[in-house]
Coordinates of C-alpha atoms and ligand atoms in Angstrom, one line a residue:
M1 CA 89.4 76.8 117.9
A2 CA 91.1 74.5 115.3
S3 CA 91.1 70.9 116.3
T4 CA 94.4 69.2 117.1
T5 CA 93.9 66.7 114.3
L6 CA 96.5 67.0 111.6
I7 CA 94.9 68.1 108.4
C8 CA 96.4 65.2 106.4
D9 CA 94.4 62.7 108.5
T10 CA 91.1 64.2 107.5
E11 CA 88.7 62.9 104.9
P12 CA 88.8 66.0 102.7
W13 CA 92.6 65.8 102.5
K14 CA 92.5 62.1 101.6
D15 CA 89.8 62.8 99.1
L16 CA 92.0 65.5 97.5
K17 CA 94.9 63.1 97.5
A18 CA 92.8 60.6 95.6
H19 CA 91.5 63.3 93.3
V20 CA 95.0 64.0 92.0
E21 CA 94.8 60.6 90.2
D22 CA 91.6 61.8 88.4
L23 CA 93.5 64.7 87.0
K24 CA 96.7 62.8 86.0
N25 CA 95.6 62.4 82.4
T26 CA 93.9 65.7 82.0
H27 CA 96.1 68.3 80.2
L28 CA 95.6 72.0 80.8
R29 CA 95.1 72.3 77.0
D30 CA 91.8 70.4 77.5
L31 CA 90.8 72.2 80.7
M32 CA 91.3 75.5 78.9
N33 CA 88.7 74.4 76.3
D34 CA 86.0 74.4 78.9
K35 CA 84.7 77.9 78.7
E36 CA 82.3 77.5 81.6
R37 CA 85.1 76.3 83.8
C38 CA 87.3 79.2 82.8
Q39 CA 84.5 81.7 83.4
S40 CA 84.0 80.4 86.9
M41 CA 87.7 80.7 87.5
M42 CA 87.8 84.4 87.1
V43 CA 87.1 86.6 90.2
E44 CA 87.0 90.3 90.4
F45 CA 87.2 92.6 93.4
D46 CA 87.7 96.3 93.6
G47 CA 89.3 96.5 90.2
M48 CA 91.6 93.5 90.7
L49 CA 91.0 90.5 88.4
L50 CA 92.2 87.1 89.3
D51 CA 92.2 84.4 86.5
Y52 CA 93.1 81.0 87.9
S53 CA 91.9 79.0 84.9
R54 CA 95.4 77.9 84.2
Q55 CA 95.7 76.0 87.4
R56 CA 95.7 72.2 87.2
A57 CA 92.3 72.2 88.8
T58 CA 88.7 71.5 87.9
L59 CA 85.5 72.9 89.5
E60 CA 85.4 69.6 91.4
T61 CA 88.9 70.3 92.7
M62 CA 87.8 73.7 93.9
D63 CA 84.8 72.2 95.7
K64 CA 87.1 69.7 97.4
L65 CA 89.4 72.5 98.4
Y66 CA 86.5 74.5 99.9
K67 CA 85.5 71.4 101.9
L68 CA 89.1 71.0 103.1
A69 CA 89.1 74.7 104.2
E70 CA 85.7 74.3 106.0
F71 CA 86.7 71.0 107.7
Q72 CA 87.1 71.1 111.4
A73 CA 90.9 70.7 111.3
A74 CA 91.3 73.7 109.1
S75 CA 88.1 75.6 110.0
L76 CA 89.4 78.5 107.8
K77 CA 86.5 80.9 108.4
Q78 CA 86.8 80.4 112.1
Q79 CA 90.5 81.0 112.0
I80 CA 90.1 84.2 110.0
N81 CA 87.5 85.4 112.6
R82 CA 89.9 84.5 115.4
M83 CA 92.6 86.6 113.8
Y84 CA 90.3 89.6 113.3
S85 CA 89.0 89.4 116.8
G86 CA 92.4 89.6 118.4
E87 CA 92.7 86.0 119.8
H88 CA 96.2 85.0 120.5
I89 CA 96.5 82.9 117.4
N90 CA 100.3 83.3 117.5
S91 CA 100.3 80.8 120.4
T92 CA 104.0 80.2 120.8
E93 CA 104.5 83.9 121.5
N94 CA 101.1 84.3 123.1
R95 CA 100.2 87.2 120.8
S96 CA 97.3 88.5 118.7
V97 CA 98.0 88.9 115.0
L98 CA 96.4 92.2 114.1
H99 CA 98.1 93.8 111.1
V100 CA 94.6 94.4 109.8
A101 CA 94.2 96.9 112.6
L102 CA 97.1 98.9 111.2
R103 CA 95.0 100.0 108.2
A104 CA 91.5 99.9 109.7
P105 CA 89.4 103.1 109.4
R106 CA 89.5 105.5 112.3
D107 CA 86.1 104.4 113.5
A108 CA 86.7 100.7 113.4
V109 CA 86.8 98.7 116.6
I110 CA 89.4 95.9 116.9
Y111 CA 90.2 94.4 120.2
S112 CA 93.5 92.9 121.5
D113 CA 93.4 91.8 125.1
G114 CA 90.2 93.6 125.8
K115 CA 91.4 96.9 124.4
N116 CA 90.3 98.6 121.2
V117 CA 93.6 99.1 119.4
V118 CA 92.4 101.3 116.6
P119 CA 92.7 104.6 118.5
D120 CA 96.4 103.7 119.4
V121 CA 97.0 103.0 115.7
W122 CA 95.6 106.4 114.7
N123 CA 97.5 108.2 117.4
V124 CA 100.7 107.0 115.9
L125 CA 99.5 107.7 112.3
D126 CA 98.6 111.2 113.4
K127 CA 102.0 111.7 115.0
I128 CA 103.7 110.4 111.8
K129 CA 101.6 112.8 109.7
A130 CA 102.5 115.8 111.8
F131 CA 106.2 114.8 112.0
S132 CA 106.6 114.0 108.3
E133 CA 104.8 117.3 107.4
K134 CA 107.3 119.2 109.7
V135 CA 110.3 117.5 108.1
R136 CA 109.0 117.9 104.5
S137 CA 108.0 121.5 104.9
G138 CA 111.4 122.4 106.4
S139 CA 110.0 123.4 109.8
W140 CA 112.0 120.6 111.4
V141 CA 115.6 121.3 110.5
G142 CA 118.9 119.6 111.2
A143 CA 121.5 120.7 113.8
T144 CA 123.0 123.3 111.4
G145 CA 119.6 124.7 110.5
K146 CA 119.3 123.0 107.1
P147 CA 116.1 121.2 106.0
L148 CA 116.4 117.4 106.0
K149 CA 115.7 116.2 102.5
D150 CA 117.3 112.8 102.6
V151 CA 116.2 109.8 104.8
I152 CA 118.1 106.6 105.5
A153 CA 115.9 103.9 107.1
I154 CA 117.9 101.4 109.0
G155 CA 116.3 98.0 109.5
I156 CA 116.4 94.4 108.3
G157 CA 113.9 91.6 107.5
G158 CA 110.4 92.7 108.1
S159 CA 111.7 96.1 109.2
F160 CA 113.1 96.6 105.7
L161 CA 111.7 94.5 102.9
G162 CA 108.1 95.7 102.9
P163 CA 109.0 99.4 103.1
L164 CA 111.5 98.8 100.3
F165 CA 108.9 97.1 98.1
V166 CA 106.4 99.9 98.6
H167 CA 109.0 102.6 98.0
T168 CA 110.2 101.0 94.9
A169 CA 106.7 100.6 93.6
L170 CA 105.8 104.3 94.3
Q171 CA 109.0 105.8 93.0
T172 CA 107.7 106.0 89.4
D173 CA 104.0 106.6 90.2
P174 CA 103.5 110.1 88.8
E175 CA 101.4 111.3 91.7
A176 CA 103.7 109.9 94.4
A177 CA 106.8 111.0 92.5
E178 CA 105.5 114.6 92.4
F179 CA 105.4 114.7 96.2
A180 CA 108.9 113.1 96.4
K181 CA 110.7 115.7 94.3
E182 CA 114.2 116.7 95.6
R183 CA 113.9 114.0 98.3
Q184 CA 115.7 110.7 98.7
L185 CA 114.8 107.6 100.7
R186 CA 117.5 104.9 101.1
F187 CA 117.5 101.7 103.1
L188 CA 120.4 100.3 105.1
A189 CA 119.8 96.7 106.0
N190 CA 122.9 94.5 105.7
V191 CA 125.5 94.7 108.4
D192 CA 128.1 94.5 105.7
P193 CA 130.0 97.9 105.9
I194 CA 129.6 98.1 102.1
D195 CA 125.9 98.7 102.6
V196 CA 126.8 101.6 104.9
A197 CA 129.2 103.0 102.3
R198 CA 126.6 102.8 99.6
N199 CA 123.9 104.4 101.8
I200 CA 125.9 107.4 102.9
A201 CA 127.6 107.9 99.5
G202 CA 126.8 111.4 98.3
L203 CA 124.7 112.3 101.3
N204 CA 125.5 115.1 103.7
P205 CA 124.8 114.4 107.4
E206 CA 123.6 118.0 107.7
T207 CA 120.6 117.3 105.5
T208 CA 120.0 113.6 106.4
L209 CA 117.5 112.1 108.8
V210 CA 118.1 108.6 110.0
V211 CA 115.2 106.4 111.0
V212 CA 116.2 103.4 113.0
V213 CA 113.5 100.7 112.5
S214 CA 113.5 97.7 114.8
K215 CA 110.6 96.0 116.5
T216 CA 112.9 94.7 119.2
F217 CA 115.6 97.3 119.1
T218 CA 118.1 94.4 119.7
T219 CA 118.7 93.1 116.2
A220 CA 122.5 92.9 116.0
E221 CA 122.7 94.1 112.4
T222 CA 120.4 97.0 112.8
M223 CA 121.9 98.2 116.1
L224 CA 125.5 98.1 114.7
N225 CA 124.3 100.0 111.6
A226 CA 122.5 102.5 113.9
R227 CA 125.6 103.0 116.0
T228 CA 127.6 103.5 112.8
L229 CA 125.3 106.2 111.4
R230 CA 125.2 107.8 114.8
E231 CA 128.9 108.1 114.6
W232 CA 128.7 109.4 111.0
I233 CA 126.4 112.2 112.3
S234 CA 128.1 113.0 115.5
S235 CA 131.6 113.0 114.0
A236 CA 130.4 115.5 111.4
L237 CA 128.0 117.6 113.5
G238 CA 128.8 116.9 117.2
P239 CA 127.0 114.4 119.5
S240 CA 124.1 116.8 120.2
A241 CA 123.1 116.7 116.5
V242 CA 121.8 113.1 117.0
A243 CA 118.6 114.4 118.6
K244 CA 117.8 116.3 115.4
H245 CA 119.0 113.7 112.9
M246 CA 117.9 110.3 114.4
V247 CA 114.4 109.0 115.1
A248 CA 113.2 105.5 115.8
V249 CA 110.4 103.1 115.1
S250 CA 110.1 100.3 117.7
T251 CA 107.9 98.4 120.2
N252 CA 110.7 98.8 122.7
L253 CA 110.8 102.5 123.7
T254 CA 113.0 101.8 126.7
L255 CA 115.9 100.7 124.4
V256 CA 115.2 103.5 122.0
E257 CA 115.8 106.0 124.9
K258 CA 118.9 104.1 126.1
F259 CA 120.3 104.4 122.6
G260 CA 120.1 108.1 122.9
I261 CA 117.0 108.9 120.7
D262 CA 114.4 111.2 122.2
T263 CA 111.3 109.1 122.8
N264 CA 109.3 112.1 121.6
N265 CA 110.8 111.2 118.2
A266 CA 110.0 107.6 118.5
F267 CA 107.1 106.0 116.7
A268 CA 105.5 103.0 118.5
F269 CA 104.0 99.8 117.3
W270 CA 102.9 96.8 119.1
D271 CA 103.7 93.1 119.7
W272 CA 100.6 92.1 117.9
V273 CA 102.3 93.2 114.7
G274 CA 104.6 90.6 113.3
G275 CA 107.8 92.0 111.8
R276 CA 107.1 90.7 108.3
Y277 CA 103.5 92.1 108.6
S278 CA 104.6 95.5 109.8
V279 CA 104.9 97.6 106.6
C280 CA 101.5 99.2 107.4
S281 CA 102.7 100.2 110.9
A282 CA 105.2 103.1 111.5
V283 CA 107.8 100.7 110.2
G284 CA 106.7 101.5 106.7
V285 CA 104.4 104.5 107.2
L286 CA 107.1 106.8 108.7
P287 CA 109.8 106.5 106.1
L288 CA 107.3 106.4 103.3
S289 CA 105.4 109.4 104.6
L290 CA 108.7 111.3 104.9
Q291 CA 109.4 110.6 101.2
Y292 CA 105.9 110.9 99.7
G293 CA 103.8 112.7 102.3
F294 CA 101.2 111.1 104.5
P295 CA 98.2 111.5 102.1
I296 CA 99.8 109.1 99.6
I297 CA 100.6 106.5 102.2
E298 CA 97.0 106.8 103.6
K299 CA 95.9 105.7 100.1
F300 CA 98.2 102.7 100.4
L301 CA 96.6 101.8 103.8
K302 CA 93.1 102.2 102.3
G303 CA 94.0 99.7 99.5
A304 CA 95.1 97.2 102.0
S305 CA 92.1 97.8 104.1
S306 CA 89.8 97.2 101.2
I307 CA 91.3 93.7 100.8
D308 CA 91.1 93.1 104.6
Q309 CA 87.3 93.7 104.4
H310 CA 87.0 91.5 101.4
F311 CA 89.0 88.7 103.0
C312 CA 86.9 88.5 106.1
S313 CA 83.6 88.8 104.4
A314 CA 83.6 87.4 100.9
P315 CA 82.5 83.7 100.3
F316 CA 85.4 81.5 99.6
E317 CA 84.6 81.1 95.9
N318 CA 84.9 84.9 95.4
N319 CA 87.5 85.6 98.0
I320 CA 90.8 86.4 96.2
P321 CA 93.2 85.7 99.1
V322 CA 91.4 82.5 100.0
L323 CA 91.5 81.3 96.4
L324 CA 95.2 82.1 96.2
G325 CA 95.9 80.4 99.4
L326 CA 93.9 77.2 98.6
L327 CA 95.5 76.9 95.2
S328 CA 98.9 77.2 96.8
V329 CA 98.0 74.4 99.2
W330 CA 96.8 72.3 96.2
N331 CA 100.0 72.9 94.3
V332 CA 102.4 72.2 97.2
S333 CA 100.6 69.5 99.1
F334 CA 98.7 67.6 96.4
L335 CA 100.5 68.2 93.1
G336 CA 103.9 68.2 94.8
Y337 CA 105.2 71.5 93.4
P338 CA 107.4 72.9 96.1
A339 CA 108.1 76.3 94.6
R340 CA 106.2 79.4 93.4
A341 CA 107.5 82.1 91.0
I342 CA 106.2 85.6 91.5
L343 CA 106.4 87.4 88.2
P344 CA 105.2 91.0 88.1
Y345 CA 105.2 92.5 84.6
S346 CA 106.1 95.8 86.1
Q347 CA 109.6 97.0 87.0
A348 CA 108.0 99.0 89.8
L349 CA 107.3 95.7 91.5
E350 CA 110.9 94.5 91.4
K351 CA 111.0 94.3 95.2
F352 CA 107.7 92.5 95.5
A353 CA 109.0 89.0 95.2
P354 CA 111.8 89.6 97.8
H355 CA 109.3 90.9 100.2
I356 CA 106.8 88.1 99.7
Q357 CA 109.7 85.7 100.0
Q358 CA 110.1 86.7 103.6
V359 CA 106.4 87.0 104.4
S360 CA 105.8 83.5 102.9
M361 CA 109.0 81.6 103.8
E362 CA 109.3 83.0 107.4
S363 CA 105.6 82.4 108.0
N364 CA 105.1 79.0 106.6
G365 CA 108.5 77.4 106.6
K366 CA 107.6 75.3 109.5
G367 CA 108.2 71.6 110.4
V368 CA 105.6 71.1 113.2
S369 CA 102.0 71.8 113.6
I370 CA 100.7 74.7 115.8
D371 CA 100.5 72.0 118.6
G372 CA 104.1 71.0 118.1
V373 CA 103.4 67.7 116.2
P374 CA 106.0 67.0 113.5
L375 CA 104.3 67.4 110.1
P376 CA 104.1 64.3 108.0
Y377 CA 103.7 66.6 105.0
E378 CA 105.7 69.6 103.7
A379 CA 104.4 73.1 104.6
G380 CA 105.6 76.3 103.0
E381 CA 106.9 76.9 99.6
I382 CA 110.1 78.2 98.0
D383 CA 109.2 81.7 96.7
F384 CA 111.3 83.6 94.2
G385 CA 110.7 86.0 91.3
E386 CA 111.8 88.7 89.1
P387 CA 109.9 91.2 87.0
G388 CA 108.9 90.0 83.5
T389 CA 110.5 90.3 81.0
N390 CA 113.9 90.1 82.8
G391 CA 112.9 86.7 84.3
Q392 CA 112.1 85.4 80.8
H393 CA 115.8 85.9 79.9
S394 CA 117.0 84.2 83.1
F395 CA 115.2 81.3 84.7
Y396 CA 112.1 80.8 82.5
Q397 CA 113.9 78.1 80.5
L398 CA 113.7 75.9 83.6
I399 CA 110.0 76.8 84.1
H400 CA 109.1 75.9 80.5
Q401 CA 111.1 72.7 80.0
G402 CA 112.6 71.8 83.3
R403 CA 110.8 71.6 86.7
V404 CA 107.2 72.5 87.1
I405 CA 106.9 75.8 89.1
P406 CA 103.5 77.3 89.5
C407 CA 103.7 81.0 88.5
D408 CA 101.9 84.1 89.5
F409 CA 101.8 86.5 86.6
I410 CA 101.0 90.0 87.8
G411 CA 100.0 92.6 85.2
I412 CA 99.1 96.2 85.2
V413 CA 96.6 97.7 82.8
K414 CA 97.9 101.3 82.8
S415 CA 101.6 101.8 83.0
Q416 CA 103.0 104.3 85.5
Q417 CA 105.2 105.7 82.8
P418 CA 103.7 105.1 79.3
V419 CA 106.0 105.4 76.3
Y420 CA 104.7 105.6 72.7
L421 CA 107.1 105.7 69.8
K422 CA 105.7 106.8 66.5
G423 CA 106.0 104.0 64.0
E424 CA 106.3 101.2 66.5
V425 CA 103.8 98.4 66.2
V426 CA 102.7 98.8 69.8
S427 CA 103.4 101.0 72.8
N428 CA 106.2 100.0 75.1
H429 CA 103.8 98.9 77.8
D430 CA 101.8 96.8 75.2
E431 CA 105.1 95.2 74.3
L432 CA 105.6 94.3 78.0
M433 CA 102.1 93.1 78.3
S434 CA 102.3 90.9 75.2
N435 CA 104.6 88.8 77.2
F436 CA 102.4 88.9 80.3
F437 CA 99.5 87.4 78.1
A438 CA 101.7 85.0 76.1
Q439 CA 103.7 83.3 78.9
P440 CA 100.8 81.7 80.8
D441 CA 99.5 80.1 77.6
A442 CA 103.0 78.9 76.6
L443 CA 103.2 77.2 80.0
A444 CA 99.7 75.7 79.8
Y445 CA 99.6 74.5 76.2
G446 CA 103.3 73.8 75.5
K447 CA 104.2 72.6 72.0
T448 CA 103.9 69.0 70.7
A449 CA 106.1 67.0 68.5
E450 CA 103.3 66.9 66.0
Q451 CA 103.2 70.6 65.8
L452 CA 107.0 70.7 65.3
L453 CA 106.9 68.2 62.6
K454 CA 104.3 70.3 60.7
E455 CA 106.8 73.1 61.0
N456 CA 109.5 71.0 59.4
V457 CA 111.7 71.0 62.5
P458 CA 114.5 68.5 61.9
Q459 CA 113.9 65.2 63.7
H460 CA 116.9 65.4 66.0
L461 CA 115.8 68.8 67.3
I462 CA 112.2 67.7 68.1
P463 CA 112.9 66.5 71.7
H464 CA 114.7 69.8 72.4
K465 CA 112.0 72.0 71.0
T466 CA 109.1 70.1 72.5
F467 CA 107.3 71.8 75.4
S468 CA 105.2 69.5 77.6
G469 CA 102.9 72.3 78.7
N470 CA 100.4 71.5 81.5
R471 CA 102.3 73.9 83.7
P472 CA 100.1 75.9 86.1
S473 CA 100.0 79.6 86.6
L474 CA 97.5 82.3 87.6
S475 CA 97.1 85.8 86.4
L476 CA 96.4 88.9 88.4
L477 CA 95.5 92.0 86.5
L478 CA 95.5 95.4 88.4
P479 CA 94.0 98.5 86.8
S480 CA 97.0 100.6 87.6
L481 CA 99.9 100.7 90.1
N482 CA 99.2 103.6 92.4
A483 CA 99.5 103.7 96.2
Y484 CA 96.0 102.1 96.6
N485 CA 96.7 99.2 94.3
I486 CA 100.0 98.6 96.0
G487 CA 98.1 98.2 99.3
Q488 CA 95.7 95.8 97.7
L489 CA 98.4 93.7 96.3
L490 CA 100.3 93.6 99.6
A491 CA 97.2 92.6 101.7
S492 CA 96.1 89.9 99.1
Y493 CA 99.5 88.2 99.5
E494 CA 99.6 88.6 103.3
H495 CA 96.2 86.9 103.6
R496 CA 97.0 84.3 101.1
I497 CA 99.9 83.2 103.2
A498 CA 97.8 83.1 106.3
V499 CA 95.2 81.0 104.5
E500 CA 98.0 78.5 103.6
G501 CA 99.2 78.4 107.2
F502 CA 95.7 78.0 108.6
V503 CA 95.0 75.0 106.3
W504 CA 98.4 73.4 107.0
G505 CA 97.6 73.8 110.7
I506 CA 100.9 75.6 111.5
N507 CA 101.7 78.9 113.3
S508 CA 102.4 81.3 110.5
F509 CA 103.2 84.1 112.9
D510 CA 106.3 82.9 114.8
Q511 CA 109.8 82.5 113.4
W512 CA 111.9 80.4 115.8
G513 CA 113.9 79.1 112.9
V514 CA 115.9 82.3 112.8
E515 CA 117.2 82.0 116.4
L516 CA 119.9 79.2 116.2
G517 CA 122.0 81.0 113.6
K518 CA 121.8 84.2 115.7
S519 CA 123.1 82.5 118.8
L520 CA 125.9 80.7 117.1
A521 CA 127.0 84.1 115.6
T522 CA 127.3 85.4 119.1
Q523 CA 129.8 82.7 120.0
V524 CA 131.8 83.5 116.8
R525 CA 131.7 87.3 117.6
K526 CA 133.2 86.6 121.1
Q527 CA 135.9 84.4 119.6
L528 CA 136.8 87.1 117.0
H529 CA 137.1 89.7 119.7
A530 CA 139.2 87.5 122.0
S531 CA 141.5 86.4 119.2
R532 CA 142.0 89.9 117.8
T533 CA 142.4 91.7 121.1
K534 CA 144.2 89.0 123.2
G535 CA 145.5 86.6 120.5
D536 CA 143.4 83.8 122.0
P537 CA 143.4 80.6 119.8
V538 CA 140.2 79.5 118.2
E539 CA 138.5 77.1 120.5
G540 CA 135.2 75.4 121.0
F541 CA 134.3 74.9 117.3
N542 CA 134.3 71.9 115.1
F543 CA 137.3 71.2 112.8
S544 CA 135.8 72.9 109.8
T545 CA 134.8 76.1 111.6
T546 CA 138.1 76.2 113.5
T547 CA 140.0 75.9 110.3
L548 CA 138.0 78.6 108.5
L549 CA 138.1 81.0 111.5
T550 CA 141.9 80.5 111.9
R551 CA 142.5 81.2 108.2
Y552 CA 140.3 84.3 108.4
L553 CA 142.1 85.6 111.5
E554 CA 145.6 84.8 110.1
A555 CA 144.9 86.4 106.7
S556 CA 143.6 89.6 108.4
S557 CA 146.2 89.8 111.2
D558 CA 147.3 93.2 109.9
I559 CA 144.1 94.7 111.3
P560 CA 145.1 96.5 114.6
A561 CA 143.7 95.1 117.9
D562 CA 142.1 98.4 118.8
P563 CA 141.7 100.4 115.6
P564 CA 140.5 104.0 115.5
T565 CA 137.0 104.7 114.2
I566 CA 137.0 104.4 110.5
L567 CA 133.9 105.3 108.4
P568 CA 133.6 104.4 104.7
R569 CA 134.6 106.9 102.1
I570 CA 133.4 106.5 98.5
Ligands
F6P1 O1 112.5 94.5 113.7 P1 113.6 93.7 114.3 O2 113.3 93.4 115.8 O3 114.9 94.4 114.2 O4 113.7 92.3 113.6 C1 114.1 92.3 112.3 C2 113.7 90.9 111.6 O5 114.4 89.9 112.3 C3 113.5 88.7 112.3 O6 113.2 88.5 113.6 C4 114.2 87.5 111.9 O7 114.9 87.6 110.7 C5 112.3 89.1 111.4 O8 111.2 88.4 111.8 C6 112.2 90.6 111.7 O9 111.5 91.2 110.8

C-alpha cells in the first residue's frame, strides 16, 4: 500500500530537485558525446528499441529516478503488483484496474474480488469470434436478407478513440487489409448531426450493422446518436429490423435491453475496465474483428500482452514503460516541461496521439493526491501530436526555437506500403525516416552562432537562425507496424501513463473532472426544450450565458416547436 506522504516531501524527490542544478550547464551536445551513457540508454524488448539518450538526463539522473520510484511514497513495484493482482487501486470508484486481463492468455489466472476474470474475458472473446465470423461470412444477414458489409461503431471518448487508432493503423497493413476487403468500418462519436451525416453518407441501412459502444449506456452523445441510427434503420426497413442491424457493447446489459437491443447480441465488459483502457475489451475487439477478422485482432491482443508481461517482470532499467513513465515525470516535475509531443513517423499512426491524449490527460490530469490532498506540484502533461513529416510543416517551429517540448519520435523499420521509384535517391519510406533520424539531433544539438558565422550568414540573421538545442526527445523504433506491434505500442503507453500516476501519487483511473460540464449541459438542455416548446424565457444562468442562449434561440426561432423526424441527406 502506498504511503499517504506526498512524493514531493520525500528525500529522493528533493534530491532530484537539487540534481536539476547539476545539469543546468550541461548541454545535450556534450551528453551525446558520452558513448557509454548513450549505450546504457538504449533498451530493447521483443523487437522494440527505445533510445532515450537524448533526454536531459545522466546515468546519475536515472539512478535517482529509480530511487524515487522505489521509495515508499511511490513504491512503484508494489503498485504495479497491486494493479495486476486486482486490488481496488481505483479507490474513488472502488474498482480494480485490470485491462491487462483483457489480453491475458486463456490459461492465465487474474483475480478481481476473489474471482478469476480470465475465463469471462475469453467467453466474450469467443462470442465475438463466433459473431464476427457469422457476419463476415454472410451467414448473419440483415432484415432484407443481404449480408452486412459495413459497420458503424457509435461511441465516444474511450469507447471510440482507441478503436479508431487501431483501425487507422491496421487499414494499410497488407495482411489486415486483405481480410477487410469490401468492408467498411466507420466511427460515429460526436453528437454533432454533421457526424451522423458523414457516417451514413453512401451507406445502405440494408447492408449496415450498427455497434453501440458505451460502458455505461447512459452517455448523452452516444445514446442520442444510437437513437438517431435506430431511426435511420427503422424508417428504412421497419422497426423489427433493429434486432438484425444493431448490437451493443456495454457493462450495463439492463439498459442495452431497455434500448431494444437483444442481449444475445450484446457483448459485455466489466467495471474493472476503465473506458480509456477498454480498446482490448469488446469495445475495440468487436468492431475491429468485424472489419479484420478475429485472428488479426488476436495478434493485436498478443502484442499488448507481451508488453504486459514485460512491464510486470522486467527490472526498471530495462523496463520500457517504466523508463518512459519516469522520464515523463522527470520532464514535467523537475525540468518543468508541461507538454509532450507524440510524433509517429507513420501515417498509419495518425490517430495514436489523439488516443494517447485521452489516456494520458484523462488519467493524470488531476489536482489532488489519491488521498484527496491538493497537490503542491503539477501532475499530468499536455499531450498532442501529428505524424511526421506533417507536424514538421506545422508546429515544429515552436519546438525547435520556441518552447521546449519533449518529443516522442516513433519510427517503423519496414513500411506497411513501401514505394520505390527508379532513379530516386532513396525509397519513399527512407525519405520519411531520414526525417525521423534527423529531427532528434536537430533538437538536441541545435546550431550555434559560431557555426552560422562560418557559413557566412549575415549578422542580422544570426539570432533568427540560431537554434539553442538542448531539447529532449526519445526515439522508439518498431520493426514493422502489424497488429502485434500496434498492441505493443498501445500497452507501452498505457503502462507509461500508469507509472507516471503511481509516482505522482494520484488516481490515474478515475475521471471526475468530466462530470461538471455534463451536469451543466443538462440544465441548458432543459432550458432549450422549455424555450422552444413553451417560449419560456432564459432563466437561472449568468449574464453571459443568458445573452448567448437568448441570441441562439432568437436567431433560430424559425425551427418549429415540434418538428417531424429529419435525418441528414448528403
Ligand atoms: O463508454 P461510455 O460510458 O459511453 O463513456 C464514454 C467516455 O466518457 C467518459 O466517461 C468521459 O469523457 C470517458 O471516460 C469514457 O470513455
